[in-house]
Structure formats: C-alpha cells, structure tokens
C-alpha cells in the first residue's frame, strides 16, 4: 500500500510539474452573493441568495461580460450555482469547492456555538488551521481536498473565474499569492468583491 501511495504521489507531482507554465493569464476569485444564511449569521447550510446577493450576482454578469473568463467554476452549493447562473455563462460545478464542513455546528451562529459547544469555540480559536469540527473539517482538510483544483488551475492557460466560499477562497488565495499556511484561516475575503490575480 505504501509503494502504491508513493507512486501515486510521485505521479501527481510529475503531472503537476509538467503542467506548470508561464503563460500570462488572469484568475478571478469571488464568493457567492450574500445568502439567506449570511443575513442571519448562520454557518454552512445550502441556502439561496438574499435580495442583496441577487443584486451582486446581477452586477457580476456585467463584470463577466467585460472581462470574459474562458471558464467559470462554482461549488455544488446553490448559493454559488445561483451566482454563476446569473452571469449567463455555463459553469462547471466542483464538489471540492464546497464550503468548509462545520459538522455539528452547521446551521448555527458563532454565538450559539460558544454557548452550546464552548470547547469547540475555544479549541478552534486556539488553532483555527488544524482544528477539525466534530463530524466536519479543518482548514487543513480543505487545503488537502483543493489539491486537484489547484492542479487544474495551474494547468489552465485560460482565464478562470472561481465562485466559491470564504474558507475555500482563503486557501486558494493563500496558495496563489504565496501566503503562509498559518495565515490562511484569517485572510479577509469579503462578500461582493472580486479578487483579480494576474
Ligand atoms: O463557515 C463559514 C465561513 O465561511 C468560514 O469562516 O472559518 O472564519 O469561521 P471561519
């Protein structure tokens, strides 16, 4: 089993290196429009866009028309799909772009977590990068599952727009700009903002 896994790691590394290129292109990162859960301060879930979120998705349509990304990727959650659909372009749904899984805390506010699961709130505050929500994920888990997405981003010679979620975009942004892994969970990726990387 260990020979198999080292061979597969080596294979992935070779494929990664062979697909690196220096063709200039642009990558745009944006969170979905504000969701109904966002308006209530609730984590996770799969809620649709709020009125303000629909407004952002409409504005993104004009941005996409002007900048013309070759492809748009979304997660499989409806808030990113709805945002992508508003651009009028076909979007590729990628499960690995789904938001960090908050496990037993999904659907709760931070105040509710501190009240019902104080040990979760404390442990996460102490080590946000490595702390894994019970029945959920840590930032390190998210970074790991984004590996294939990063390989596809590196391979692509065309401009790509990624419509995803805060934790996922923190990880992608940190990788793309060479930010320290420890900083990743604390980066600011505001709603209703497009980050353009060249
Ligand atoms: O859980 C939803 C958030 O997008 C992630 O935020 O890791 O800062 O709690 P957080």
PDB file of C-alpha atoms and ligand atoms in Angstrom:
ATOM      1  CA  UNK A   1       0.000   0.000   0.000  1.00  0.00           C
ATOM      2  CA  UNK A   2       2.824   2.397   0.811  1.00  0.00           C
ATOM      3  CA  UNK A   3       4.552   1.709  -2.539  1.00  0.00           C
ATOM      4  CA  UNK A   4       1.261   2.408  -4.298  1.00  0.00           C
ATOM      5  CA  UNK A   5       0.714   5.675  -2.455  1.00  0.00           C
ATOM      6  CA  UNK A   6       4.263   6.919  -3.014  1.00  0.00           C
ATOM      7  CA  UNK A   7       3.939   6.053  -6.714  1.00  0.00           C
ATOM      8  CA  UNK A   8       0.681   7.935  -6.921  1.00  0.00           C
ATOM      9  CA  UNK A   9       2.115  10.951  -5.075  1.00  0.00           C
ATOM     10  CA  UNK A  10       5.119  10.897  -7.429  1.00  0.00           C
ATOM     11  CA  UNK A  11       2.787  10.612 -10.447  1.00  0.00           C
ATOM     12  CA  UNK A  12       0.773  13.601  -9.266  1.00  0.00           C
ATOM     13  CA  UNK A  13       3.940  15.605  -8.646  1.00  0.00           C
ATOM     14  CA  UNK A  14       5.292  14.807 -12.118  1.00  0.00           C
ATOM     15  CA  UNK A  15       1.959  15.714 -13.715  1.00  0.00           C
ATOM     16  CA  UNK A  16       1.872  18.936 -11.649  1.00  0.00           C
ATOM     17  CA  UNK A  17       5.375  19.925 -12.753  1.00  0.00           C
ATOM     18  CA  UNK A  18       4.720  19.022 -16.388  1.00  0.00           C
ATOM     19  CA  UNK A  19       1.636  21.200 -16.438  1.00  0.00           C
ATOM     20  CA  UNK A  20       3.224  24.288 -14.930  1.00  0.00           C
ATOM     21  CA  UNK A  21       3.506  27.087 -17.469  1.00  0.00           C
ATOM     22  CA  UNK A  22       4.382  30.747 -17.650  1.00  0.00           C
ATOM     23  CA  UNK A  23       1.605  31.863 -19.963  1.00  0.00           C
ATOM     24  CA  UNK A  24       0.223  35.090 -18.505  1.00  0.00           C
ATOM     25  CA  UNK A  25      -3.468  34.866 -17.657  1.00  0.00           C
ATOM     26  CA  UNK A  26      -5.939  36.102 -15.068  1.00  0.00           C
ATOM     27  CA  UNK A  27      -7.701  34.283 -12.259  1.00  0.00           C
ATOM     28  CA  UNK A  28     -10.717  35.859 -10.590  1.00  0.00           C
ATOM     29  CA  UNK A  29     -11.881  34.718  -7.170  1.00  0.00           C
ATOM     30  CA  UNK A  30     -15.235  35.706  -5.734  1.00  0.00           C
ATOM     31  CA  UNK A  31     -17.539  34.487  -3.032  1.00  0.00           C
ATOM     32  CA  UNK A  32     -21.184  33.840  -3.921  1.00  0.00           C
ATOM     33  CA  UNK A  33     -23.646  36.669  -3.440  1.00  0.00           C
ATOM     34  CA  UNK A  34     -24.922  37.129   0.099  1.00  0.00           C
ATOM     35  CA  UNK A  35     -27.054  34.125   1.099  1.00  0.00           C
ATOM     36  CA  UNK A  36     -30.105  33.977   3.338  1.00  0.00           C
ATOM     37  CA  UNK A  37     -27.909  32.205   5.941  1.00  0.00           C
ATOM     38  CA  UNK A  38     -25.375  35.090   5.716  1.00  0.00           C
ATOM     39  CA  UNK A  39     -28.119  37.567   6.628  1.00  0.00           C
ATOM     40  CA  UNK A  40     -28.811  35.548   9.801  1.00  0.00           C
ATOM     41  CA  UNK A  41     -25.161  34.900  10.691  1.00  0.00           C
ATOM     42  CA  UNK A  42     -25.589  31.134  10.254  1.00  0.00           C
ATOM     43  CA  UNK A  43     -22.688  28.881   9.221  1.00  0.00           C
ATOM     44  CA  UNK A  44     -22.769  26.470   6.324  1.00  0.00           C
ATOM     45  CA  UNK A  45     -26.067  25.111   5.060  1.00  0.00           C
ATOM     46  CA  UNK A  46     -27.275  25.357   1.498  1.00  0.00           C
ATOM     47  CA  UNK A  47     -29.473  28.441   1.438  1.00  0.00           C
ATOM     48  CA  UNK A  48     -30.324  30.528  -1.643  1.00  0.00           C
ATOM     49  CA  UNK A  49     -29.190  34.095  -2.278  1.00  0.00           C
ATOM     50  CA  UNK A  50     -30.732  37.012  -0.383  1.00  0.00           C
ATOM     51  CA  UNK A  51     -32.069  40.054  -2.242  1.00  0.00           C
ATOM     52  CA  UNK A  52     -28.650  41.757  -1.874  1.00  0.00           C
ATOM     53  CA  UNK A  53     -26.959  38.551  -3.074  1.00  0.00           C
ATOM     54  CA  UNK A  54     -29.110  38.516  -6.211  1.00  0.00           C
ATOM     55  CA  UNK A  55     -28.043  42.142  -6.773  1.00  0.00           C
ATOM     56  CA  UNK A  56     -24.375  41.108  -6.590  1.00  0.00           C
ATOM     57  CA  UNK A  57     -24.946  38.213  -8.994  1.00  0.00           C
ATOM     58  CA  UNK A  58     -26.512  40.669 -11.460  1.00  0.00           C
ATOM     59  CA  UNK A  59     -23.523  43.003 -11.119  1.00  0.00           C
ATOM     60  CA  UNK A  60     -21.201  40.040 -11.672  1.00  0.00           C
ATOM     61  CA  UNK A  61     -22.931  39.393 -15.010  1.00  0.00           C
ATOM     62  CA  UNK A  62     -21.684  42.812 -16.249  1.00  0.00           C
ATOM     63  CA  UNK A  63     -18.195  42.098 -14.878  1.00  0.00           C
ATOM     64  CA  UNK A  64     -18.089  38.725 -16.651  1.00  0.00           C
ATOM     65  CA  UNK A  65     -19.262  40.287 -19.906  1.00  0.00           C
ATOM     66  CA  UNK A  66     -16.431  42.837 -19.701  1.00  0.00           C
ATOM     67  CA  UNK A  67     -13.600  40.533 -18.574  1.00  0.00           C
ATOM     68  CA  UNK A  68     -14.715  37.408 -20.437  1.00  0.00           C
ATOM     69  CA  UNK A  69     -13.348  34.466 -18.390  1.00  0.00           C
ATOM     70  CA  UNK A  70     -12.943  31.329 -20.510  1.00  0.00           C
ATOM     71  CA  UNK A  71     -14.438  29.154 -17.788  1.00  0.00           C
ATOM     72  CA  UNK A  72     -16.340  29.671 -14.547  1.00  0.00           C
ATOM     73  CA  UNK A  73     -16.153  27.170 -11.709  1.00  0.00           C
ATOM     74  CA  UNK A  74     -18.632  27.003  -8.838  1.00  0.00           C
ATOM     75  CA  UNK A  75     -19.105  24.698  -5.861  1.00  0.00           C
ATOM     76  CA  UNK A  76     -22.078  22.336  -5.720  1.00  0.00           C
ATOM     77  CA  UNK A  77     -23.943  24.565  -3.233  1.00  0.00           C
ATOM     78  CA  UNK A  78     -26.868  26.590  -4.503  1.00  0.00           C
ATOM     79  CA  UNK A  79     -25.545  29.997  -3.457  1.00  0.00           C
ATOM     80  CA  UNK A  80     -22.571  29.684  -5.837  1.00  0.00           C
ATOM     81  CA  UNK A  81     -24.615  27.969  -8.563  1.00  0.00           C
ATOM     82  CA  UNK A  82     -27.214  30.763  -8.414  1.00  0.00           C
ATOM     83  CA  UNK A  83     -24.454  33.392  -8.567  1.00  0.00           C
ATOM     84  CA  UNK A  84     -22.807  31.646 -11.525  1.00  0.00           C
ATOM     85  CA  UNK A  85     -26.100  31.160 -13.348  1.00  0.00           C
ATOM     86  CA  UNK A  86     -26.787  34.915 -13.198  1.00  0.00           C
ATOM     87  CA  UNK A  87     -23.657  35.542 -15.307  1.00  0.00           C
ATOM     88  CA  UNK A  88     -25.396  33.863 -18.225  1.00  0.00           C
ATOM     89  CA  UNK A  89     -22.379  31.587 -18.797  1.00  0.00           C
ATOM     90  CA  UNK A  90     -22.126  27.827 -18.403  1.00  0.00           C
ATOM     91  CA  UNK A  91     -20.438  26.935 -15.100  1.00  0.00           C
ATOM     92  CA  UNK A  92     -18.615  23.812 -14.019  1.00  0.00           C
ATOM     93  CA  UNK A  93     -19.701  22.573 -10.567  1.00  0.00           C
ATOM     94  CA  UNK A  94     -16.832  21.193  -8.486  1.00  0.00           C
ATOM     95  CA  UNK A  95     -17.526  19.433  -5.178  1.00  0.00           C
ATOM     96  CA  UNK A  96     -14.032  20.221  -3.864  1.00  0.00           C
ATOM     97  CA  UNK A  97     -15.007  23.918  -3.914  1.00  0.00           C
ATOM     98  CA  UNK A  98     -17.798  23.403  -1.333  1.00  0.00           C
ATOM     99  CA  UNK A  99     -17.513  25.427   1.888  1.00  0.00           C
ATOM    100  CA  UNK A 100     -15.674  24.032   4.924  1.00  0.00           C
ATOM    101  CA  UNK A 101     -17.929  21.470   6.619  1.00  0.00           C
ATOM    102  CA  UNK A 102     -18.798  22.791  10.076  1.00  0.00           C
ATOM    103  CA  UNK A 103     -20.056  19.344  11.175  1.00  0.00           C
ATOM    104  CA  UNK A 104     -22.204  19.523  14.311  1.00  0.00           C
ATOM    105  CA  UNK A 105     -22.034  23.340  14.146  1.00  0.00           C
ATOM    106  CA  UNK A 106     -23.558  23.590  10.683  1.00  0.00           C
ATOM    107  CA  UNK A 107     -26.529  25.968  10.706  1.00  0.00           C
ATOM    108  CA  UNK A 108     -25.522  27.670  13.963  1.00  0.00           C
ATOM    109  CA  UNK A 109     -24.282  31.208  14.701  1.00  0.00           C
ATOM    110  CA  UNK A 110     -20.867  31.748  16.325  1.00  0.00           C
ATOM    111  CA  UNK A 111     -22.715  32.851  19.496  1.00  0.00           C
ATOM    112  CA  UNK A 112     -24.718  29.611  19.554  1.00  0.00           C
ATOM    113  CA  UNK A 113     -21.538  27.573  19.120  1.00  0.00           C
ATOM    114  CA  UNK A 114     -19.859  29.414  22.015  1.00  0.00           C
ATOM    115  CA  UNK A 115     -22.954  28.806  24.137  1.00  0.00           C
ATOM    116  CA  UNK A 116     -23.657  25.147  23.253  1.00  0.00           C
ATOM    117  CA  UNK A 117     -20.171  23.900  22.449  1.00  0.00           C
ATOM    118  CA  UNK A 118     -17.713  26.191  24.286  1.00  0.00           C
ATOM    119  CA  UNK A 119     -14.921  23.629  23.938  1.00  0.00           C
ATOM    120  CA  UNK A 120     -15.322  23.736  20.144  1.00  0.00           C
ATOM    121  CA  UNK A 121     -15.157  27.546  20.109  1.00  0.00           C
ATOM    122  CA  UNK A 122     -12.088  27.572  22.374  1.00  0.00           C
ATOM    123  CA  UNK A 123     -10.190  24.851  20.516  1.00  0.00           C
ATOM    124  CA  UNK A 124     -10.886  26.475  17.150  1.00  0.00           C
ATOM    125  CA  UNK A 125      -9.766  29.870  18.411  1.00  0.00           C
ATOM    126  CA  UNK A 126      -6.541  28.269  19.673  1.00  0.00           C
ATOM    127  CA  UNK A 127      -5.656  26.611  16.343  1.00  0.00           C
ATOM    128  CA  UNK A 128      -8.010  27.549  13.531  1.00  0.00           C
ATOM    129  CA  UNK A 129      -5.810  25.957  10.845  1.00  0.00           C
ATOM    130  CA  UNK A 130      -5.735  22.478  12.369  1.00  0.00           C
ATOM    131  CA  UNK A 131      -8.952  22.356  14.390  1.00  0.00           C
ATOM    132  CA  UNK A 132     -11.442  19.929  12.845  1.00  0.00           C
ATOM    133  CA  UNK A 133     -15.140  20.495  13.651  1.00  0.00           C
ATOM    134  CA  UNK A 134     -16.664  17.322  15.151  1.00  0.00           C
ATOM    135  CA  UNK A 135     -18.070  15.403  12.149  1.00  0.00           C
ATOM    136  CA  UNK A 136     -16.718  18.162   9.935  1.00  0.00           C
ATOM    137  CA  UNK A 137     -13.484  19.588   8.553  1.00  0.00           C
ATOM    138  CA  UNK A 138     -10.453  21.673   9.459  1.00  0.00           C
ATOM    139  CA  UNK A 139      -8.766  24.217   7.204  1.00  0.00           C
ATOM    140  CA  UNK A 140      -6.039  21.623   6.648  1.00  0.00           C
ATOM    141  CA  UNK A 141      -8.716  19.230   5.364  1.00  0.00           C
ATOM    142  CA  UNK A 142      -9.988  21.917   2.999  1.00  0.00           C
ATOM    143  CA  UNK A 143      -6.468  22.658   1.739  1.00  0.00           C
ATOM    144  CA  UNK A 144      -5.950  18.927   1.087  1.00  0.00           C
ATOM    145  CA  UNK A 145      -9.154  18.482  -0.888  1.00  0.00           C
ATOM    146  CA  UNK A 146      -8.293  21.534  -3.002  1.00  0.00           C
ATOM    147  CA  UNK A 147      -5.135  19.854  -4.374  1.00  0.00           C
ATOM    148  CA  UNK A 148      -6.766  18.695  -7.643  1.00  0.00           C
ATOM    149  CA  UNK A 149      -8.417  22.098  -8.122  1.00  0.00           C
ATOM    150  CA  UNK A 150      -5.032  23.796  -7.738  1.00  0.00           C
ATOM    151  CA  UNK A 151      -3.521  21.397 -10.270  1.00  0.00           C
ATOM    152  CA  UNK A 152      -6.291  22.261 -12.740  1.00  0.00           C
ATOM    153  CA  UNK A 153      -5.764  25.973 -12.073  1.00  0.00           C
ATOM    154  CA  UNK A 154      -2.034  25.589 -12.723  1.00  0.00           C
ATOM    155  CA  UNK A 155      -2.685  23.565 -15.868  1.00  0.00           C
ATOM    156  CA  UNK A 156      -5.172  26.031 -17.342  1.00  0.00           C
ATOM    157  CA  UNK A 157      -3.710  28.536 -19.798  1.00  0.00           C
ATOM    158  CA  UNK A 158      -7.004  30.419 -19.999  1.00  0.00           C
ATOM    159  CA  UNK A 159      -8.586  32.980 -17.667  1.00  0.00           C
ATOM    160  CA  UNK A 160     -10.621  31.234 -14.967  1.00  0.00           C
ATOM    161  CA  UNK A 161     -13.228  32.625 -12.587  1.00  0.00           C
ATOM    162  CA  UNK A 162     -13.853  30.723  -9.340  1.00  0.00           C
ATOM    163  CA  UNK A 163     -17.131  31.397  -7.497  1.00  0.00           C
ATOM    164  CA  UNK A 164     -16.843  29.736  -4.113  1.00  0.00           C
ATOM    165  CA  UNK A 165     -16.858  30.275  -0.356  1.00  0.00           C
ATOM    166  CA  UNK A 166     -14.847  32.117   2.254  1.00  0.00           C
ATOM    167  CA  UNK A 167     -12.771  29.241   3.681  1.00  0.00           C
ATOM    168  CA  UNK A 168     -12.111  27.718   0.251  1.00  0.00           C
ATOM    169  CA  UNK A 169     -11.111  31.057  -1.284  1.00  0.00           C
ATOM    170  CA  UNK A 170      -8.836  31.782   1.666  1.00  0.00           C
ATOM    171  CA  UNK A 171      -6.993  28.556   0.845  1.00  0.00           C
ATOM    172  CA  UNK A 172      -6.833  29.216  -2.923  1.00  0.00           C
ATOM    173  CA  UNK A 173      -5.786  32.842  -2.443  1.00  0.00           C
ATOM    174  CA  UNK A 174      -3.086  31.882   0.071  1.00  0.00           C
ATOM    175  CA  UNK A 175      -1.682  29.331  -2.384  1.00  0.00           C
ATOM    176  CA  UNK A 176      -1.774  31.700  -5.365  1.00  0.00           C
ATOM    177  CA  UNK A 177      -0.086  34.634  -3.629  1.00  0.00           C
ATOM    178  CA  UNK A 178       2.306  32.501  -1.570  1.00  0.00           C
ATOM    179  CA  UNK A 179       0.835  33.435   1.799  1.00  0.00           C
ATOM    180  CA  UNK A 180       1.906  31.363   4.808  1.00  0.00           C
ATOM    181  CA  UNK A 181      -0.390  28.418   5.514  1.00  0.00           C
ATOM    182  CA  UNK A 182      -0.843  29.544   9.139  1.00  0.00           C
ATOM    183  CA  UNK A 183      -2.306  32.869   7.913  1.00  0.00           C
ATOM    184  CA  UNK A 184      -4.813  31.249   5.587  1.00  0.00           C
ATOM    185  CA  UNK A 185      -7.766  30.915   8.047  1.00  0.00           C
ATOM    186  CA  UNK A 186      -7.527  34.602   8.930  1.00  0.00           C
ATOM    187  CA  UNK A 187      -7.372  36.190   5.457  1.00  0.00           C
ATOM    188  CA  UNK A 188     -10.040  38.683   4.528  1.00  0.00           C
ATOM    189  CA  UNK A 189     -12.205  37.555   1.596  1.00  0.00           C
ATOM    190  CA  UNK A 190     -15.200  39.893   1.773  1.00  0.00           C
ATOM    191  CA  UNK A 191     -18.597  39.276   0.191  1.00  0.00           C
ATOM    192  CA  UNK A 192     -19.489  41.151  -3.005  1.00  0.00           C
ATOM    193  CA  UNK A 193     -15.883  41.589  -4.073  1.00  0.00           C
ATOM    194  CA  UNK A 194     -13.922  40.136  -6.994  1.00  0.00           C
ATOM    195  CA  UNK A 195     -10.225  39.470  -6.425  1.00  0.00           C
ATOM    196  CA  UNK A 196      -8.287  39.685  -9.686  1.00  0.00           C
ATOM    197  CA  UNK A 197      -4.922  37.901  -9.814  1.00  0.00           C
ATOM    198  CA  UNK A 198      -2.585  38.176 -12.780  1.00  0.00           C
TER     199      UNK A 198
HETATM  200  O1  LIG B   1     -18.079  28.656   7.941  1.00  0.00           O
HETATM  201  C1  LIG B   1     -18.138  29.581   7.183  1.00  0.00           C
HETATM  202  C2  LIG B   1     -17.107  30.556   6.955  1.00  0.00           C
HETATM  203  O2  LIG B   1     -17.054  30.933   5.617  1.00  0.00           O
HETATM  204  C3  LIG B   1     -15.769  30.152   7.423  1.00  0.00           C
HETATM  205  O3  LIG B   1     -15.444  31.126   8.293  1.00  0.00           O
HETATM  206  O4  LIG B   1     -13.586  29.736   9.165  1.00  0.00           O
HETATM  207  O5  LIG B   1     -13.801  32.176   9.714  1.00  0.00           O
HETATM  208  O6  LIG B   1     -15.393  30.502  10.693  1.00  0.00           O
HETATM  209  P1  LIG B   1     -14.494  30.858   9.544  1.00  0.00           P
END
